[in-house]
Each structure stands twice: as C-alpha cells, then as structure tokens.
Short mmCIF file of C-alpha atoms in Angstrom, two decimals:
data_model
loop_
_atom_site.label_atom_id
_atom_site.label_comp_id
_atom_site.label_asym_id
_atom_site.label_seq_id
_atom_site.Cartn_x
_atom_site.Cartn_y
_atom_site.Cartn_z
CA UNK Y 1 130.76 129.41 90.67
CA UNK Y 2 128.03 127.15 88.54
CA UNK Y 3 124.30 127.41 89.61
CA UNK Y 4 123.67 124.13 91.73
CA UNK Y 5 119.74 124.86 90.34
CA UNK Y 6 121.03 125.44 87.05
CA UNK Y 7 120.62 121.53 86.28
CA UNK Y 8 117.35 120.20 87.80
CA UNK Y 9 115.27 119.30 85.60
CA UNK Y 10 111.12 119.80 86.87
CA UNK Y 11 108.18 118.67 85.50
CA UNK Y 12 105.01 118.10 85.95
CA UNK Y 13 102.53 115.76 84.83
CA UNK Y 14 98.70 116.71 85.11
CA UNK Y 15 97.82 112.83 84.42
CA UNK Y 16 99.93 111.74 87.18
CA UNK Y 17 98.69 113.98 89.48
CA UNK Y 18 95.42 113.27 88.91
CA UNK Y 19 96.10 109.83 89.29
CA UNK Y 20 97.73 109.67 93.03
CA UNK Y 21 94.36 112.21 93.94
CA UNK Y 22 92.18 109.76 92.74
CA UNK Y 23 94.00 107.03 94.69
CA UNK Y 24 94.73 109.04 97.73
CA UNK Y 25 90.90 109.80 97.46
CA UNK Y 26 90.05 105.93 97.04
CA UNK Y 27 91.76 104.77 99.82
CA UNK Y 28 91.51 107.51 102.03
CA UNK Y 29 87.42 106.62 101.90
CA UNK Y 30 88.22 103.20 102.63
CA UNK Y 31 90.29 103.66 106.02
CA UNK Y 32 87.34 104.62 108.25
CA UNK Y 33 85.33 101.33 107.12
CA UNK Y 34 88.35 99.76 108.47
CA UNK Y 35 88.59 101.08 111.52
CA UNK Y 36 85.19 100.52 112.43
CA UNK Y 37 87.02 97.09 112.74
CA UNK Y 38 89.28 98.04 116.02
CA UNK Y 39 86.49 98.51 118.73
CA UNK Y 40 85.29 95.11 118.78
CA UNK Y 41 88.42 92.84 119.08
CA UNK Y 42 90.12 95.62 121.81
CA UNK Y 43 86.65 95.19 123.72
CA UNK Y 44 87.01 91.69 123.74
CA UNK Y 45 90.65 91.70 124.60
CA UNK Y 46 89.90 94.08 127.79
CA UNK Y 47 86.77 91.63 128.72
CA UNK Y 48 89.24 88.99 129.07
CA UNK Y 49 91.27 91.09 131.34
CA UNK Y 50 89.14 92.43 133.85
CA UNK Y 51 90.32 93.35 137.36
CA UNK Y 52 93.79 94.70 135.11
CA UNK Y 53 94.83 98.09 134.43
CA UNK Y 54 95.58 97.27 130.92
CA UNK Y 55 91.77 96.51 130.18
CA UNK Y 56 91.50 99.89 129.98
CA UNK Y 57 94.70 101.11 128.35
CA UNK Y 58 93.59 98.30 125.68
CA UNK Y 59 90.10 100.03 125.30
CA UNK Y 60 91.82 103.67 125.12
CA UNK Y 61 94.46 102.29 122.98
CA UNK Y 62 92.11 101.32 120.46
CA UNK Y 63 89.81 104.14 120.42
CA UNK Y 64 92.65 106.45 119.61
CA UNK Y 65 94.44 104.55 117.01
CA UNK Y 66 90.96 104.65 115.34
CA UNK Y 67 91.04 108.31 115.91
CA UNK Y 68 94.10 108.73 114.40
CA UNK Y 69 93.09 106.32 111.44
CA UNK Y 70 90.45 108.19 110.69
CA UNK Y 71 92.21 111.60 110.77
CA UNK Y 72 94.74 110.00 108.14
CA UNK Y 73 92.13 109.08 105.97
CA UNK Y 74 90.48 112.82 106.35
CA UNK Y 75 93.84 114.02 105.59
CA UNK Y 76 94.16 111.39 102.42
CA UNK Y 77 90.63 112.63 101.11
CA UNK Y 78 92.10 116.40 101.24
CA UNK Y 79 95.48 115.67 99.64
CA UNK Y 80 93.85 114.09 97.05
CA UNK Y 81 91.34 116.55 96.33
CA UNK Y 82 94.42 119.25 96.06
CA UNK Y 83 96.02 117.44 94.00
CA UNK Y 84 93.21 117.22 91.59
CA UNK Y 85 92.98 120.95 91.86
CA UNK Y 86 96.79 121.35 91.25
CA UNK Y 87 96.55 119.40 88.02
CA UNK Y 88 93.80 121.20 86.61
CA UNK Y 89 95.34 124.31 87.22
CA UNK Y 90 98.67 122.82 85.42
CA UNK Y 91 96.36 122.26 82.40
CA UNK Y 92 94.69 125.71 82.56
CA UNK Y 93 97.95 127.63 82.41
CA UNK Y 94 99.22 125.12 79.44
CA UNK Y 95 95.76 125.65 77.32
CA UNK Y 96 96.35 129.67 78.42
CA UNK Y 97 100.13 129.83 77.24
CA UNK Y 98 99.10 127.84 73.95
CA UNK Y 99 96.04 129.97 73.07
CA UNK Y 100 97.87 133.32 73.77
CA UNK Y 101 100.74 131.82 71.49
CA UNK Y 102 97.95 131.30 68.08
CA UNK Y 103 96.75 133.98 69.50
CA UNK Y 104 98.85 136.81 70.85
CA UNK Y 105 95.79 139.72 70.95
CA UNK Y 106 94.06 137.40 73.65
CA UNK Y 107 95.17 138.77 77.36
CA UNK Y 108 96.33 135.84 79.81
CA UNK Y 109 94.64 135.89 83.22
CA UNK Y 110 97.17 137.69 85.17
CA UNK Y 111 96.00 136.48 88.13
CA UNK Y 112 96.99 132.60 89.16
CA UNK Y 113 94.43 129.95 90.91
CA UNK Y 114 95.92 130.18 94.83
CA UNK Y 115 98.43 127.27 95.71
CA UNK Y 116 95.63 124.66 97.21
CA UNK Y 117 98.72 123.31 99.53
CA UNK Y 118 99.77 126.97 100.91
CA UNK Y 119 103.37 125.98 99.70
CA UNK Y 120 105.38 128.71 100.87
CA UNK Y 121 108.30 129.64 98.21
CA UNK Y 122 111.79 129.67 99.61
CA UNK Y 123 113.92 132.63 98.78
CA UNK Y 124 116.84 132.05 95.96
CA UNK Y 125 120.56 132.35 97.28
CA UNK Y 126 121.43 135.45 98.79
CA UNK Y 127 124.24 137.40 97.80
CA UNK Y 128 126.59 138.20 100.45
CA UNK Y 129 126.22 142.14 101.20
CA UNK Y 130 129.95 142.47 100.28
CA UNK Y 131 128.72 141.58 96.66
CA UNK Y 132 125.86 143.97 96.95
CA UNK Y 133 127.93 147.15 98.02
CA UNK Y 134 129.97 146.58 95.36
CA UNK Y 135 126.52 146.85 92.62
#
C-alpha cells in the first residue's frame, strides 16, 4: 500500500509568515478602537425603550459583544506575534543548516526554539500488532 503522506508537498515561507503577523497584529490593534463604538448607539437604543425588558438585554448585548471583540483582537495581537516568532525561527534553522553545510566543524544547536503555538504532533500510522509480532 502507497504512503498517502508520501505526496504532500510542505513549505514554508518566513516572508509570508511574517506578513499575516504583521497584519493580524495591525488589525488586531484596531478592533478595540472600534468597539469603543458599541456603547453609545446600544445606550441610545435602550433609552428609547424604557419601561421594556429588552432595554436591558440591548445594554448587556452590547457590552458583551464588545467583550468578545476585544478578546478577538487580544487573541489577533498574540497570533500575530507567534507567528513572527515562528518565522524567525524558520530562518534560524535555514542560516544553521547552511552554515554547518560550509562549515561542517561548527556544532548545530541541538536544542530547537519551543513551538510558540503548543502544536501538539500527531502520531504517524500505527501498524496493526499482527504486523508487529511478526518483526
């Protein structure tokens, strides 16, 4: 049977990276200026609707989606800034691989940067025990 992994092809660009950190940075700074924007129009909204219950629900309505808004543009901010780290660690191991290759007597740090995004690895296929007696 043919290795299903055997043909995907992965690559990773340090540039591009970079460039969705910086953007997820950019706009993740921008989202709490905009939320700053909610209060007023849902406080207006409920002051039109007073003696309802939805004048509140409006008000709480509001105030969370801002919450949650501004958690998302926390979470943007930090993304970003792994990113950023992930590239730079891509180009570290490249300029450690190409100096140890002109220059083989020169150790290469045996010990990676840690994964910023905790990525867990996924074991490979196992064999089926069957298979493994028979080794």
């Amino acid at each position: 049977m043919a290795d299903p992994d055997a043909s995907l092809d992965f690559k990773v660009k340090p540039d591009e990276l970079d460039g969705c950190g910086q953007s997820a940075q950019h706009i993740g700074g921008l989202i709490p200026g905009e939320t700053a924007k909610i209060a007023d129009p849902c406080s207006q909204a409920a002051g039109t609707l007073q003696g309802w219950l939805t004048a509140a629900a409006l008000t709480t309505c509001g105030s969370n989606w801002k919450t949650l808004l501004d958690k998302l543009g926390g979470d943007m901010g930090e993304v970003g800034t792994k990113l950023g780290t992930s590239a730079a660690f891509y180009r570290q191991v490249e300029q450690d691989i190409h100096t140890n290759m002109i220059h083989p007597d020169v150790p290469v740090p045996d010990k990676p940067e840690p994964d910023p995004f905790g990525t867990t690895v996924v074991p490979g296929p196992v064999k089926p025990r069957s298979a493994r007696a028979a080794e």
